[in-house]
Coordinates of C-alpha atoms and ligand atoms in Angstrom, one line a residue:
M1 CA 1.1 -18.5 -7.4
S2 CA 1.8 -20.1 -10.7
G3 CA 3.3 -17.9 -13.3
F4 CA 0.7 -18.6 -16.0
R5 CA -2.3 -17.9 -13.7
N6 CA -0.6 -14.6 -12.7
I7 CA -0.2 -13.6 -16.4
F8 CA -3.8 -14.7 -17.2
I9 CA -5.3 -12.6 -14.4
K10 CA -3.1 -9.5 -15.2
T11 CA -4.1 -9.8 -18.9
F12 CA -7.8 -10.5 -18.5
Y13 CA -8.8 -8.5 -15.4
K14 CA -10.5 -5.8 -17.4
I15 CA -12.7 -8.3 -19.3
G16 CA -13.3 -10.0 -15.9
S17 CA -14.5 -6.8 -14.4
F18 CA -17.2 -6.3 -17.1
V19 CA -18.7 -9.8 -16.6
P20 CA -21.3 -9.8 -13.7
T21 CA -19.8 -11.8 -10.7
R22 CA -23.2 -13.6 -10.2
L23 CA -23.1 -15.0 -13.7
L24 CA -19.6 -16.4 -13.2
L25 CA -20.7 -17.8 -9.9
N26 CA -23.6 -19.6 -11.6
I27 CA -21.3 -21.0 -14.3
T28 CA -18.6 -22.2 -12.0
N29 CA -20.7 -23.0 -8.9
Q30 CA -17.9 -21.7 -6.7
M31 CA -19.9 -20.6 -3.7
L32 CA -17.0 -20.2 -1.4
I33 CA -14.2 -17.6 -1.7
I34 CA -11.3 -17.3 0.7
P35 CA -9.4 -14.0 0.1
F36 CA -6.1 -13.3 1.8
Y37 CA -4.1 -10.2 2.5
H38 CA -1.0 -9.4 4.5
I39 CA -1.3 -5.6 5.2
I40 CA -3.5 -2.6 4.6
S41 CA -1.9 0.8 5.0
D42 CA -1.6 4.2 3.6
E43 CA 2.0 4.3 4.6
N44 CA 4.9 3.0 2.4
V45 CA 6.0 0.4 5.0
P46 CA 9.8 -0.1 4.6
H47 CA 9.9 -3.8 5.5
I48 CA 7.3 -4.6 2.8
R49 CA 7.5 -1.9 0.1
H50 CA 10.3 -3.8 -1.9
L51 CA 8.4 -7.1 -1.8
Y52 CA 4.8 -6.4 -2.9
S53 CA 2.2 -3.7 -3.4
I54 CA 0.5 -2.4 -0.3
K55 CA -3.2 -1.8 -0.6
S56 CA -4.5 1.5 0.8
V57 CA -7.4 1.8 3.3
K58 CA -9.6 3.3 0.6
R59 CA -8.9 0.3 -1.8
F60 CA -9.5 -2.2 1.0
M61 CA -12.9 -0.6 1.8
H62 CA -13.7 -0.8 -1.9
D63 CA -12.8 -4.5 -1.9
L64 CA -15.0 -5.1 1.2
D65 CA -18.0 -3.3 -0.3
F66 CA -17.7 -5.6 -3.4
L67 CA -17.5 -8.7 -1.2
L68 CA -20.5 -7.7 1.0
K69 CA -22.6 -6.9 -2.1
V70 CA -22.2 -10.4 -3.6
F71 CA -21.2 -12.7 -0.7
K72 CA -22.2 -13.4 2.9
P73 CA -19.3 -13.2 5.4
L74 CA -18.5 -16.4 7.4
D75 CA -16.8 -16.6 10.7
Y76 CA -14.3 -19.4 11.6
I77 CA -16.9 -21.4 13.5
E78 CA -19.3 -21.5 10.5
F79 CA -16.4 -22.2 8.1
Q80 CA -15.2 -25.1 10.4
E81 CA -18.7 -26.5 10.4
L82 CA -18.8 -26.6 6.6
A83 CA -15.3 -28.1 6.4
R84 CA -16.1 -30.8 9.0
N85 CA -19.1 -31.9 7.0
N86 CA -17.3 -31.5 3.7
K87 CA -20.0 -29.1 2.6
R88 CA -20.0 -25.9 0.6
P89 CA -22.2 -22.9 1.4
V90 CA -25.5 -22.7 -0.5
K91 CA -25.3 -19.0 -0.9
P92 CA -22.1 -17.2 -2.2
S93 CA -20.0 -16.8 1.0
F94 CA -16.5 -15.5 1.9
F95 CA -14.1 -16.2 4.6
L96 CA -11.6 -13.4 5.1
T97 CA -8.0 -14.3 6.1
F98 CA -4.7 -12.4 6.8
D99 CA -1.2 -13.8 6.9
D100 CA 2.0 -12.8 8.9
G101 CA 0.4 -11.3 12.0
L102 CA 1.3 -7.6 11.3
K103 CA 0.4 -4.8 13.7
E104 CA -1.8 -3.2 10.9
F105 CA -4.2 -6.1 11.6
H106 CA -4.8 -4.5 15.0
D107 CA -4.4 -0.8 14.2
I108 CA -6.1 -0.5 10.8
I109 CA -7.9 -3.7 9.6
A110 CA -9.8 -4.8 12.7
P111 CA -11.5 -1.5 13.4
I112 CA -12.7 -1.4 9.7
L113 CA -13.9 -5.0 10.0
I114 CA -15.8 -4.4 13.3
Q115 CA -17.4 -1.4 11.7
K116 CA -18.6 -3.4 8.7
G117 CA -19.5 -6.6 10.8
I118 CA -17.0 -8.9 9.0
P119 CA -15.3 -11.7 10.9
A120 CA -11.7 -12.7 10.0
I121 CA -8.8 -14.9 11.0
C122 CA -5.1 -13.8 11.3
F123 CA -2.3 -16.3 10.9
L124 CA 0.8 -15.8 13.1
N125 CA 4.4 -16.9 13.0
S126 CA 5.2 -18.1 16.5
D127 CA 8.7 -16.7 16.6
F128 CA 7.7 -13.2 15.5
I129 CA 4.9 -12.4 18.0
D130 CA 5.9 -9.5 20.3
N131 CA 8.5 -8.5 17.8
K132 CA 11.0 -11.1 18.9
D133 CA 12.4 -11.6 15.5
L134 CA 11.9 -10.5 11.8
F135 CA 10.9 -12.5 8.7
Y136 CA 14.0 -12.8 6.5
R137 CA 12.1 -11.3 3.4
Y138 CA 11.4 -8.2 5.6
K139 CA 15.1 -8.0 6.3
A140 CA 15.8 -8.0 2.5
S141 CA 13.3 -5.2 2.0
L142 CA 14.8 -3.2 4.9
L143 CA 18.3 -3.6 3.6
I144 CA 17.2 -2.5 0.1
D145 CA 15.5 0.5 1.7
Y146 CA 18.6 1.4 3.6
L147 CA 20.8 1.3 0.5
V148 CA 18.2 3.4 -1.4
N149 CA 18.6 6.0 1.3
N150 CA 22.4 5.7 1.6
P151 CA 23.4 5.2 -2.1
K152 CA 27.1 5.9 -1.4
L153 CA 27.3 2.6 0.4
I154 CA 26.8 0.7 -3.0
S155 CA 30.3 1.9 -4.2
D156 CA 31.9 1.0 -0.8
K157 CA 34.7 -1.6 -1.3
K158 CA 33.4 -3.9 1.5
V159 CA 29.9 -3.9 0.0
I160 CA 31.3 -4.6 -3.5
D161 CA 33.4 -7.4 -2.1
W162 CA 30.4 -8.9 -0.2
V163 CA 28.3 -8.9 -3.4
S164 CA 31.0 -10.6 -5.4
T165 CA 31.4 -13.4 -2.9
H166 CA 27.6 -13.9 -2.3
S167 CA 26.4 -13.7 -5.9
N168 CA 27.4 -15.8 -8.9
R169 CA 25.1 -14.0 -11.3
T170 CA 23.6 -10.6 -10.5
K171 CA 25.5 -7.5 -9.7
D172 CA 22.2 -5.8 -8.7
I173 CA 22.3 -5.9 -5.0
S174 CA 18.5 -5.5 -4.6
K175 CA 17.9 -8.6 -6.8
L176 CA 20.6 -10.4 -4.8
F177 CA 18.8 -9.7 -1.5
L178 CA 15.4 -10.7 -2.9
S179 CA 16.8 -14.0 -4.3
I180 CA 18.2 -15.1 -0.9
L181 CA 16.3 -18.3 0.2
Y182 CA 15.4 -19.3 3.8
Q183 CA 18.4 -21.7 4.1
N184 CA 20.8 -18.8 3.4
K185 CA 18.9 -16.2 5.5
N186 CA 22.0 -15.6 7.6
Y187 CA 23.5 -13.8 4.6
L188 CA 21.1 -10.9 5.4
D189 CA 22.3 -10.8 9.0
D190 CA 25.9 -10.8 7.8
F191 CA 25.3 -8.0 5.5
A192 CA 23.5 -5.9 8.1
T193 CA 26.5 -6.4 10.4
L194 CA 28.8 -5.3 7.7
I195 CA 27.1 -2.0 7.2
N196 CA 26.1 -1.6 10.9
Y197 CA 22.4 -1.9 10.3
N198 CA 20.4 -3.1 13.3
F199 CA 17.3 -5.2 12.8
K200 CA 16.6 -5.4 16.6
E201 CA 16.5 -1.7 16.7
Y202 CA 14.0 -1.6 13.8
L203 CA 11.9 -4.2 15.6
S204 CA 11.9 -2.2 18.9
I205 CA 11.2 1.2 17.3
H206 CA 8.6 0.2 14.7
K207 CA 7.1 -2.9 16.2
P208 CA 5.9 -4.4 12.9
Y209 CA 4.2 -7.4 14.5
L210 CA 1.2 -7.9 16.7
T211 CA 1.9 -8.2 20.5
S212 CA 0.5 -10.9 22.7
N213 CA -1.7 -8.2 24.4
Q214 CA -3.1 -7.1 21.0
I215 CA -3.9 -10.7 20.1
H216 CA -5.7 -11.3 23.4
S217 CA -7.7 -8.1 22.9
L218 CA -8.6 -8.9 19.3
K219 CA -9.6 -12.4 20.3
N220 CA -11.9 -10.9 23.0
K221 CA -13.4 -8.9 20.2
G222 CA -14.3 -12.0 18.2
F223 CA -11.3 -12.3 15.8
F224 CA -9.8 -15.8 15.1
F225 CA -6.1 -16.8 15.0
G226 CA -4.1 -19.6 13.4
A227 CA -0.5 -20.6 12.9
H228 CA 1.7 -19.7 9.9
S229 CA 4.8 -21.7 10.8
I230 CA 7.6 -20.9 13.3
D231 CA 9.7 -18.5 11.2
H232 CA 8.2 -18.6 7.7
P233 CA 10.3 -21.1 5.6
E234 CA 9.2 -22.1 2.1
Y235 CA 8.1 -25.7 2.7
R236 CA 9.3 -27.2 -0.6
F237 CA 12.9 -26.3 0.4
I238 CA 12.9 -27.9 3.9
D239 CA 12.7 -31.6 4.6
F240 CA 9.7 -33.5 5.9
G241 CA 10.8 -33.5 9.5
E242 CA 11.3 -29.8 9.5
Q243 CA 8.0 -29.3 7.8
I244 CA 6.3 -31.1 10.6
R245 CA 8.3 -29.3 13.3
Q246 CA 7.4 -25.9 11.8
T247 CA 3.8 -26.8 11.6
K248 CA 3.3 -28.6 14.9
G249 CA 5.5 -26.2 16.8
S250 CA 3.7 -23.1 15.7
I251 CA 0.2 -24.5 16.2
E252 CA 1.0 -25.9 19.6
S253 CA 2.6 -22.6 20.7
I254 CA -0.2 -20.4 19.4
C255 CA -3.0 -22.5 20.7
A256 CA -1.4 -22.7 24.2
R257 CA -0.6 -19.0 24.4
F258 CA -4.0 -17.8 23.3
S259 CA -6.2 -20.6 24.6
L260 CA -7.5 -21.6 21.2
D261 CA -9.7 -24.7 21.0
Y262 CA -9.2 -25.1 17.2
K263 CA -6.0 -25.8 15.2
T264 CA -5.6 -24.1 12.0
F265 CA -2.7 -23.3 9.8
S266 CA -1.8 -21.3 6.6
F267 CA 1.3 -22.3 4.7
P268 CA 4.1 -19.7 4.5
F269 CA 4.6 -18.7 0.9
T270 CA 3.0 -21.7 -0.8
D271 CA 2.0 -25.3 -0.3
Y272 CA 3.5 -26.0 -3.8
K273 CA 5.2 -29.4 -4.0
V274 CA 4.2 -30.2 -0.4
S275 CA 3.7 -34.0 -0.4
K276 CA 0.6 -36.2 0.2
Q277 CA 2.5 -37.7 3.2
F278 CA 2.7 -34.4 4.9
F279 CA -1.1 -33.8 4.7
N280 CA -1.8 -37.3 5.8
K281 CA 0.4 -36.9 8.8
V282 CA -0.9 -33.5 9.7
Y283 CA -4.6 -34.7 9.6
N284 CA -4.1 -38.3 11.0
D285 CA -2.0 -37.1 13.9
N286 CA -4.4 -34.2 14.7
I287 CA -1.7 -31.7 14.2
A288 CA -4.1 -29.4 12.5
D289 CA -7.9 -29.4 11.8
I290 CA -7.9 -27.2 8.7
S291 CA -5.1 -25.7 6.5
F292 CA -4.9 -23.1 3.8
G293 CA -2.8 -22.6 0.7
C294 CA -2.8 -19.7 -1.8
A295 CA -3.1 -21.3 -5.2
G296 CA -6.3 -19.4 -6.2
Q297 CA -9.8 -20.9 -6.9
K298 CA -8.9 -24.6 -7.0
K299 CA -10.2 -27.8 -5.7
E300 CA -8.1 -30.0 -3.4
I301 CA -7.9 -33.7 -2.9
F302 CA -7.7 -33.1 0.9
S303 CA -11.1 -31.9 2.1
N304 CA -9.6 -30.1 5.1
H305 CA -7.2 -28.1 2.9
F306 CA -8.5 -25.0 1.2
Q307 CA -7.0 -22.7 -1.4
R308 CA -7.2 -18.9 -1.2
I309 CA -6.9 -16.0 -3.5
S310 CA -4.5 -13.1 -3.0
F311 CA -6.3 -9.8 -3.1
E312 CA -3.0 -7.9 -3.1
M313 CA -2.2 -8.5 -6.8
D314 CA -0.7 -5.3 -8.0
Y315 CA -3.3 -2.6 -7.6
L316 CA -6.2 -4.5 -8.9
T317 CA -9.6 -4.4 -7.2
A318 CA -11.2 -7.4 -5.5
K319 CA -13.8 -7.6 -8.4
E320 CA -11.0 -7.5 -11.1
I321 CA -9.0 -10.2 -9.3
Y322 CA -12.0 -12.4 -8.4
N323 CA -13.8 -12.3 -11.7
S324 CA -10.7 -13.0 -13.7
E325 CA -9.8 -15.8 -11.3
L326 CA -13.2 -17.3 -12.2
L327 CA -12.6 -16.8 -15.9
Y328 CA -9.3 -18.7 -15.3
F329 CA -11.3 -21.4 -13.4
V330 CA -13.6 -21.8 -16.5
F331 CA -10.6 -21.9 -18.8
K332 CA -8.9 -24.6 -16.6
A333 CA -12.1 -26.6 -16.3
F334 CA -12.0 -27.2 -20.1
L335 CA -8.5 -28.6 -19.6
G336 CA -9.6 -30.6 -16.5
K337 CA -6.9 -28.9 -14.4
N338 CA -8.9 -27.5 -11.4
I339 CA -7.9 -30.1 -9.0
I340 CA -4.5 -30.0 -7.3
K341 CA -2.7 -33.3 -7.6
R342 CA -0.1 -34.1 -5.0
Ligands
ZN1 ZN1 3.3 -15.3 5.1

């Protein structure tokens, strides 16, 4: 998300929470909201806890109660119908989405959604299903966690030497791990080898991702699935050919494995700086029917591409996040900046 929007929401969320949501909806006429989450858990999950705040079950239930009070839940079929006809719902509606295909979607989230009668879609990385591999950012969080629990390692000569050869600025090893980009993700594997940390072992013991069996069973219960790239690169840092390979490869693999008759995709990280050519190719060649970004409440020039709002911002409630997002929308409307230009 853009830095300014983030600051705006964090500054004005209290004001936002006092303004009635319906009033903001009437002013902005934004009848469709697409929230996204990654994980809900009461545990302090090691592969995520150094990356972003994890919403508890209680806070998630609170978010859902707010959504159900104001909006009608849509399932993917209803959503697809609106998108196909380039329409927006007449009544305030929400379409709930989850990224990264984590096991908590099966263990924690789905049972709550079934109980409340809320449909949802979960976006999967094709390389990570069945715990075959691990997202490089999760590796960064795990290594930070390991060093927090083994602080003596930080003064170990081989660790100090590694930091000095891999960093030109920071001496803070946590910051260094968090700054590693997709194209250098092997640095994290090298460091793990250096300190004898085994990611495969973590995968086999903790099984952070959904398994094929769980996905089949959730599909039979009415949940929807989409692709989230092969192994979660940030699209602006990979070339056009690789962007298409990651998108097409993950959609084809997931649709075939789980017999899906729709092709939907959510961008890993962000669609920021992804070109017009990319969207034209994806829609013209039928690579995807619908795609999702995460730039907040914004309009898109591509009618099949939808922006979503993260509901995992710090420890704010859904109402605080959504209402301040709409305040931001009003603010940007004055500047004529609510349409994403590509
Ligand atoms: Zn993701």
